[in-house]
Amino acid sequence: MNSICIIPARSGSERIKNKNIIKFQNKPMIYWSIQAAIKSKCFKKIFVSTDSENIAKVVRKFGKIDIIKRPKKISSNKAPLIDVIHHALKNIDSSYDAVCCILPASPLILYKDIKLSKKFFSENCYFVV
């Protein structure tokens, strides 16, 4: 299966300023989601959708992660996640069979869980949470 991963990381968190790049265990919060995605070896490509050059700069330090510049109109806390994913998919020039969305502030995500969730996909299963 030709899978991709999209990590939606906007700026402007209202409760915790710079939530996606604040340090957790001495690494930016988004690092943990990216590393789990990389270590799972489930994805042909990993993308971060962001409206922030600061987030993009941090993400570029973690290797071959593609950045998708997100417009302001879908960067507010009221923007539906499905709109963000749809925008990302329209701006990806890769082919894919499956899409995984991992939230950026998920420091406890395990690569093993990503691998396990991929096993659930089949011709009769199109969505796994």
Backbone as a printed PyTorch tensor [residue, N CA C, xyz], in Angstrom:
tensor([[[  0.8440,  -1.1820,   0.0000],
         [  0.0000,   0.0000,   0.0000],
         [  0.8880,   1.2440,   0.0000]],

        [[  0.5350,   2.1910,  -0.8080],
         [  1.2790,   3.4330,  -0.9840],
         [  0.6580,   4.5140,  -0.0890]],

        [[  1.1630,   4.6360,   1.1350],
         [  0.5620,   5.5260,   2.1270],
         [  1.3740,   6.8020,   2.3310]],

        [[  0.6570,   7.8620,   2.6720],
         [  1.3000,   9.1190,   3.0510],
         [  0.7770,   9.5380,   4.4170]],

        [[  1.5230,  10.4050,   5.0630],
         [  1.1350,  10.9260,   6.3720],
         [  1.0720,  12.4530,   6.2960]],

        [[  0.0080,  13.0130,   6.8560],
         [ -0.1360,  14.4670,   6.9330],
         [ -0.2260,  14.8500,   8.4090]],

        [[  0.6260,  15.7850,   8.8020],
         [  0.6170,  16.3060,  10.1700],
         [  0.2110,  17.7750,  10.0830]],

        [[ -0.9920,  18.1200,  10.5450],
         [ -1.4630,  19.5060,  10.4770],
         [ -0.9780,  20.3030,  11.6940]],

        [[ -0.0890,  21.2550,  11.4670],
         [  0.5300,  21.9910,  12.5760],
         [  0.4030,  23.4930,  12.3620]],

        [[ -0.6570,  24.0560,  12.8510],
         [ -0.8510,  25.4950,  12.6720],
         [ -0.2470,  26.2730,  13.8410]],

        [[ -0.0420,  27.5390,  13.6130],
         [  0.3860,  28.4230,  14.6940],
         [ -0.8670,  28.9880,  15.3540]],

        [[ -0.7010,  29.7290,  16.3910],
         [ -1.8280,  30.4570,  16.9780],
         [ -2.6700,  29.6790,  17.9620]],

        [[ -2.1020,  28.6980,  18.6240],
         [ -2.8530,  28.0020,  19.6620],
         [ -3.3010,  29.0160,  20.7110]],

        [[ -4.5540,  28.9340,  21.0970],
         [ -5.0940,  29.9200,  22.0350],
         [ -4.7370,  29.6160,  23.4900]],

        [[ -4.6690,  28.3430,  23.8520],
         [ -4.4160,  28.0070,  25.2550],
         [ -2.9340,  27.8930,  25.5780]],

        [[ -2.1500,  27.3000,  24.6860],
         [ -0.7190,  27.1280,  24.9170],
         [  0.0290,  27.7320,  23.7360]],

        [[  0.6720,  28.8560,  23.9660],
         [  1.3750,  29.5690,  22.8970],
         [  2.4670,  28.6830,  22.2950]],

        [[  2.5050,  28.6320,  20.9660],
         [  3.4890,  27.8280,  20.2170],
         [  3.4840,  26.3560,  20.6210]],

        [[  2.3030,  25.8360,  20.8990],
         [  2.1470,  24.4680,  21.4010],
         [  2.9090,  23.4290,  20.5760]],

        [[  2.8770,  23.5490,  19.2650],
         [  3.4670,  22.5110,  18.4190],
         [  4.9840,  22.4880,  18.4240]],

        [[  5.6020,  23.5660,  18.9000],
         [  7.0730,  23.5920,  18.9190],
         [  7.6620,  23.8400,  20.3070]],

        [[  6.8060,  23.8730,  21.3440],
         [  7.3820,  23.9870,  22.6820],
         [  8.0890,  22.6780,  23.0230]],

        [[  9.0150,  22.7450,  23.9510],
         [  9.8140,  21.5710,  24.2950],
         [  9.0240,  20.6140,  25.2020]],

        [[  9.1420,  19.3470,  24.8770],
         [  8.6290,  18.2470,  25.6930],
         [  9.7150,  17.1900,  25.6790]],

        [[ 10.2580,  16.8710,  26.8250],
         [ 11.3960,  15.9480,  26.9050],
         [ 12.5600,  16.4620,  26.0380]],

        [[ 12.7910,  17.7530,  26.0720],
         [ 13.8920,  18.4170,  25.3690],
         [ 13.7980,  18.3910,  23.8470]],

        [[ 12.6340,  18.0950,  23.3060],
         [ 12.4060,  18.1140,  21.8590],
         [ 11.1230,  18.8970,  21.5890]],

        [[ 11.0360,  19.5460,  20.4270],
         [  9.7730,  20.2230,  20.0880],
         [  8.6240,  19.2060,  20.0520]],

        [[  7.4570,  19.6110,  20.5110],
         [  6.3070,  18.7170,  20.5970],
         [  6.0720,  17.9470,  19.2910]],

        [[  6.1530,  18.6210,  18.1580],
         [  5.8840,  17.9770,  16.8650],
         [  6.9030,  16.8870,  16.5330]],

        [[  8.0770,  16.9610,  17.1080],
         [  9.1270,  15.9700,  16.8840],
         [  8.6250,  14.5500,  17.1300]],

        [[  7.8640,  14.3690,  18.1990],
         [  7.4230,  13.0340,  18.6010],
         [  6.4820,  12.4180,  17.5620]],

        [[  5.5950,  13.2070,  16.9990],
         [  4.6970,  12.7010,  15.9500],
         [  5.4880,  12.3580,  14.6910]],

        [[  6.4130,  13.2270,  14.3280],
         [  7.2340,  12.9880,  13.1390],
         [  8.0870,  11.7330,  13.3120]],

        [[  8.7290,  11.5920,  14.4610],
         [  9.5890,  10.4340,  14.6820],
         [  8.8020,   9.1270,  14.6890]],

        [[  7.6010,   9.1440,  15.2560],
         [  6.7660,   7.9380,  15.2410],
         [  6.4040,   7.5780,  13.8030]],

        [[  6.0680,   8.5780,  13.0020],
         [  5.7260,   8.3340,  11.5910],
         [  6.9230,   7.7720,  10.8300]],

        [[  8.0980,   8.3460,  11.0410],
         [  9.3140,   7.8750,  10.3730],
         [  9.6500,   6.4500,  10.8080]],

        [[  9.6540,   6.2310,  12.1050],
         [ 10.0590,   4.9400,  12.6510],
         [  9.0880,   3.8200,  12.2650]],

        [[  7.8310,   4.1600,  12.0160],
         [  6.8470,   3.1420,  11.6280],
         [  7.1630,   2.5360,  10.2630]],

        [[  7.8470,   3.3110,   9.4230],
         [  8.1710,   2.8920,   8.0520],
         [  6.9180,   2.5460,   7.2410]],

        [[  5.8210,   3.2080,   7.5680],
         [  4.5400,   2.9530,   6.8940],
         [  4.2700,   3.9140,   5.7440]],

        [[  5.0750,   4.9740,   5.6160],
         [  4.7100,   6.0430,   4.6990],
         [  5.7610,   6.2890,   3.6270]],

        [[  5.2630,   6.4540,   2.4160],
         [  6.1270,   6.8320,   1.3020],
         [  6.6500,   8.2520,   1.5330]],

        [[  5.7680,   9.1280,   2.0230],
         [  6.1420,  10.5160,   2.3100],
         [  5.3970,  11.0030,   3.5400]],

        [[  6.0350,  11.9500,   4.2290],
         [  5.4210,  12.6030,   5.3830],
         [  5.3600,  14.0890,   5.0820]],

        [[  4.1890,  14.6730,   5.2920],
         [  3.9510,  16.0910,   5.0240],
         [  3.5200,  16.7950,   6.3060]],

        [[  3.9750,  18.0210,   6.4690],
         [  3.4670,  18.8800,   7.5320],
         [  2.7720,  20.0520,   6.8600]],

        [[  1.5010,  20.2310,   7.1910],
         [  0.7240,  21.3580,   6.6950],
         [  0.7690,  22.4460,   7.7580]],

        [[  1.2980,  23.6160,   7.3970],
         [  1.4270,  24.6860,   8.3860],
         [  1.3010,  26.0630,   7.7550]],

        [[  0.8870,  26.9970,   8.5750],
         [  0.8210,  28.4010,   8.1730],
         [  2.0080,  29.1720,   8.7530]],

        [[  2.9040,  28.4710,   9.4550],
         [  3.9710,  29.1190,  10.2170],
         [  5.3570,  28.7980,   9.6710]],

        [[  6.1180,  29.8260,   9.3670],
         [  7.4980,  29.6210,   8.9430],
         [  8.3360,  29.1140,  10.1120]],

        [[  8.0010,  29.5030,  11.3510],
         [  8.7340,  29.0010,  12.5220],
         [  8.5670,  27.4900,  12.6710]],

        [[  7.3410,  27.0000,  12.5010],
         [  7.1070,  25.5590,  12.5690],
         [  7.8360,  24.8760,  11.4230]],

        [[  7.7490,  25.4290,  10.2260],
         [  8.4260,  24.8370,   9.0610],
         [  9.9310,  24.7510,   9.3030]],

        [[ 10.5110,  25.7870,   9.8920],
         [ 11.9490,  25.7990,  10.1580],
         [ 12.3340,  24.6860,  11.1390]],

        [[ 11.5360,  24.4930,  12.1630],
         [ 11.7920,  23.4360,  13.1390],
         [ 11.6850,  22.0690,  12.4670]],

        [[ 10.6390,  21.8770,  11.6700],
         [ 10.3790,  20.5950,  11.0150],
         [ 11.4950,  20.2280,  10.0270]],

        [[ 12.0300,  21.1960,   9.3310],
         [ 13.0900,  20.9230,   8.3460],
         [ 14.3250,  20.2900,   8.9830]],

        [[ 14.5080,  20.4790,  10.2630],
         [ 15.6630,  19.9050,  10.9660],
         [ 15.5300,  18.3950,  11.1700]],

        [[ 14.3290,  17.8580,  10.9610],
         [ 14.0780,  16.4440,  11.2500],
         [ 14.2040,  15.5360,  10.0450]],

        [[ 14.7360,  16.0180,   8.9540],
         [ 14.9370,  15.1630,   7.7910],
         [ 14.0110,  15.5060,   6.6460]],

        [[ 13.7260,  14.5040,   5.8450],
         [ 12.9750,  14.6980,   4.6060],
         [ 11.4720,  14.7590,   4.8730]],

        [[ 11.0400,  15.8610,   5.4190],
         [  9.6240,  16.1080,   5.6560],
         [  9.2170,  17.2190,   4.6890]],

        [[  8.1890,  16.9760,   3.9050],
         [  7.7150,  17.9840,   2.9660],
         [  6.7680,  18.9530,   3.6800]],

        [[  6.9500,  20.2300,   3.4000],
         [  6.1200,  21.2740,   4.0000],
         [  5.0520,  21.6990,   2.9890]],

        [[  3.8280,  21.7910,   3.4480],
         [  2.7260,  22.3190,   2.6490],
         [  2.2980,  23.6190,   3.3080]],

        [[  2.4320,  24.7060,   2.5820],
         [  2.0540,  26.0280,   3.1000],
         [  0.5340,  26.1270,   3.1370]],

        [[  0.0040,  26.3280,   4.3230],
         [ -1.4390,  26.3890,   4.5110],
         [ -1.9110,  27.8350,   4.5110]],

        [[ -2.9780,  28.1450,   3.7660],
         [ -3.4900,  29.5190,   3.7550],
         [ -4.1710,  29.8880,   5.0800]],

        [[ -4.1910,  31.1710,   5.3640],
         [ -4.7790,  31.6660,   6.6170],
         [ -6.2410,  31.2770,   6.7830]],

        [[ -6.9790,  31.1880,   5.6650],
         [ -8.4200,  30.9120,   5.7790],
         [ -8.7140,  29.5240,   6.3610]],

        [[ -7.7480,  28.6260,   6.3440],
         [ -7.9460,  27.3330,   7.0020],
         [ -6.8960,  27.1030,   8.0950]],

        [[ -6.5040,  28.1870,   8.7470],
         [ -5.4970,  28.1020,   9.8020],
         [ -6.0090,  28.5750,  11.1570]],

        [[ -7.2890,  28.8110,  11.2640],
         [ -7.8340,  29.2470,  12.5520],
         [ -8.2380,  28.0310,  13.3780]],

        [[ -8.5490,  28.2680,  14.6400],
         [ -8.9810,  27.1670,  15.4920],
         [-10.3880,  26.6800,  15.1340]],

        [[-11.0710,  27.3930,  14.2550],
         [-12.4070,  26.9910,  13.8100],
         [-12.3780,  26.2470,  12.4660]],

        [[-11.2250,  26.1730,  11.8360],
         [-11.1040,  25.4830,  10.5450],
         [-11.2480,  23.9780,  10.7660]],

        [[-12.1620,  23.3410,  10.0270],
         [-12.3220,  21.8900,  10.1690],
         [-11.0800,  21.1410,   9.6820]],

        [[-10.7160,  20.1070,  10.3890],
         [ -9.5520,  19.3060,  10.0250],
         [ -9.6940,  18.7360,   8.6170]],

        [[-10.8870,  18.3640,   8.2350],
         [-11.0980,  17.7990,   6.8940],
         [-10.7300,  18.8130,   5.8030]],

        [[-10.9710,  20.1080,   6.0540],
         [-10.5820,  21.1370,   5.0830],
         [ -9.0600,  21.2280,   4.9640]],

        [[ -8.3790,  21.0820,   6.0830],
         [ -6.9150,  21.1260,   6.0920],
         [ -6.3500,  19.9340,   5.3180]],

        [[ -6.9040,  18.7570,   5.5560],
         [ -6.4430,  17.5540,   4.8590],
         [ -6.7450,  17.6650,   3.3650]],

        [[ -7.9370,  18.1330,   3.0390],
         [ -8.3110,  18.2990,   1.6250],
         [ -7.3380,  19.2530,   0.9220]],

        [[ -7.0240,  20.3740,   1.5610],
         [ -6.0690,  21.3280,   0.9880],
         [ -4.7120,  20.6540,   0.7740]],

        [[ -4.2600,  19.9090,   1.7680],
         [ -2.9590,  19.2360,   1.6480],
         [ -2.9640,  18.2650,   0.4730]],

        [[ -4.0200,  17.4820,   0.3530],
         [ -4.0830,  16.4880,  -0.7230],
         [ -4.0940,  17.1430,  -2.0970]],

        [[ -4.7320,  18.3120,  -2.2090],
         [ -4.7400,  19.0280,  -3.4850],
         [ -3.3610,  19.5610,  -3.8350]],

        [[ -2.4840,  19.7070,  -2.8370],
         [ -1.1630,  20.2830,  -3.0600],
         [ -0.0280,  19.2580,  -3.0120]],

        [[ -0.3810,  17.9980,  -3.0640],
         [  0.6010,  16.9230,  -3.0720],
         [  0.6940,  16.3740,  -4.4880]],

        [[  1.9100,  16.2690,  -4.9860],
         [  2.0750,  15.7350,  -6.3430],
         [  2.5580,  14.2800,  -6.3200]],

        [[  2.2440,  13.5800,  -5.2510],
         [  2.5750,  12.1630,  -5.1310],
         [  1.3120,  11.3350,  -5.2890]],

        [[  1.4770,  10.1210,  -5.7390],
         [  0.3340,   9.2120,  -5.7670],
         [  0.2650,   8.5100,  -4.4080]],

        [[ -0.9200,   8.1270,  -4.0090],
         [ -1.1090,   7.4710,  -2.7180],
         [ -2.3950,   6.6530,  -2.7520]],

        [[ -2.4300,   5.6400,  -1.8990],
         [ -3.6130,   4.7940,  -1.7410],
         [ -4.2950,   5.0430,  -0.4030]],

        [[ -3.5160,   5.5190,   0.5570],
         [ -4.0500,   5.7350,   1.8980],
         [ -3.4180,   6.9760,   2.5030]],

        [[ -4.1800,   7.6330,   3.3680],
         [ -3.7260,   8.8550,   4.0340],
         [ -3.8790,   8.6710,   5.5330]],

        [[ -2.8330,   9.0020,   6.2540],
         [ -2.8600,   8.9720,   7.7090],
         [ -2.6840,  10.4010,   8.2060]],

        [[ -3.4750,  10.7900,   9.1650],
         [ -3.3390,  12.1030,   9.7960],
         [ -2.9030,  11.8830,  11.2350]],

        [[ -1.7610,  12.4490,  11.5740],
         [ -1.2550,  12.3840,  12.9470],
         [ -1.2140,  13.8030,  13.4780]],

        [[ -1.8270,  14.0350,  14.6150],
         [ -1.8210,  15.3810,  15.1920],
         [ -0.4400,  15.7070,  15.7470]],

        [[ -0.0390,  16.9770,  15.6560],
         [  1.3320,  17.3490,  16.0080],
         [  1.6390,  17.3400,  17.5030]],

        [[  0.6320,  17.5180,  18.3250],
         [  0.8420,  17.5470,  19.7740],
         [  0.4420,  16.1940,  20.3560]],

        [[  1.1200,  15.1490,  19.8740],
         [  0.8480,  13.7730,  20.3040],
         [  2.1440,  13.1050,  20.7470]],

        [[  2.7430,  13.5900,  21.8280],
         [  4.0550,  13.0650,  22.2050],
         [  4.0520,  11.6120,  22.6760]],

        [[  2.8890,  11.0720,  22.9510],
         [  2.8320,   9.6910,  23.4340],
         [  2.4990,   8.6800,  22.3410]],

        [[  2.3930,   9.1350,  21.1030],
         [  2.1060,   8.2200,  20.0000],
         [  3.2970,   7.2810,  19.8030]],

        [[  2.9870,   6.0270,  19.5460],
         [  4.0290,   5.0230,  19.3550],
         [  4.0430,   4.5380,  17.9120]],

        [[  5.2180,   4.3420,  17.3720],
         [  5.3260,   3.8580,  15.9880],
         [  4.6400,   2.5040,  15.8420]],

        [[  4.6580,   1.6900,  16.8960],
         [  4.0220,   0.3710,  16.8530],
         [  2.5100,   0.5030,  16.6460]],

        [[  1.9200,   1.5330,  17.2290],
         [  0.4820,   1.7500,  17.0580],
         [  0.1520,   2.1380,  15.6220]],

        [[  1.0240,   2.8970,  15.0080],
         [  0.8270,   3.2720,  13.6050],
         [  0.9050,   2.0210,  12.7390]],

        [[  1.9100,   1.1940,  12.9800],
         [  2.0580,  -0.0460,  12.2110],
         [  0.8410,  -0.9550,  12.3940]],

        [[  0.3710,  -1.0610,  13.6170],
         [ -0.7820,  -1.9050,  13.9010],
         [ -2.0380,  -1.3800,  13.2060]],

        [[ -2.2150,  -0.0600,  13.2250],
         [ -3.4130,   0.5070,  12.5890],
         [ -3.4170,   0.2540,  11.0900]],

        [[ -2.2480,   0.2130,  10.4900],
         [ -2.1670,  -0.0360,   9.0470],
         [ -2.6540,  -1.4400,   8.6960]],

        [[ -2.5030,  -2.3740,   9.6150],
         [ -2.9580,  -3.7420,   9.3710],
         [ -4.4790,  -3.8280,   9.2590]],

        [[ -5.1950,  -2.8560,   9.8310],
         [ -6.6510,  -2.8760,   9.7820],
         [ -7.2010,  -2.5270,   8.4050]],

        [[ -6.4100,  -1.8290,   7.6020],
         [ -6.8830,  -1.4550,   6.2650],
         [ -7.0630,  -2.6920,   5.3960]],

        [[ -8.1300,  -2.7050,   4.6880],
         [ -8.4160,  -3.7750,   3.7340],
         [ -9.4090,  -3.2450,   2.7190]],

        [[ -9.8780,  -4.1110,   1.8800],
         [-10.8700,  -3.6720,   0.9040],
         [-12.1820,  -3.2640,   1.5580]],

        [[-12.4320,  -3.7430,   2.7610],
         [-13.6790,  -3.4340,   3.4580],
         [-13.5220,  -2.4100,   4.5670]],

        [[-12.3230,  -1.9150,   4.7780],
         [-12.0770,  -0.9400,   5.8430],
         [-11.3160,   0.2430,   5.2510]],

        [[-11.9200,   1.4070,   5.3200],
         [-11.3300,   2.5950,   4.6880],
         [-10.8960,   3.6570,   5.6840]],

        [[-11.1910,   3.4470,   6.9450],
         [-10.9330,   4.4830,   7.9290],
         [-10.5740,   3.8330,   9.2650]],

        [[ -9.4950,   4.2720,   9.8720],
         [ -9.0830,   3.7530,  11.1780],
         [ -8.7610,   4.9470,  12.0630]],

        [[ -9.2610,   4.9190,  13.2930],
         [ -8.9480,   5.9730,  14.2700],
         [ -8.1040,   5.3640,  15.3640]]])
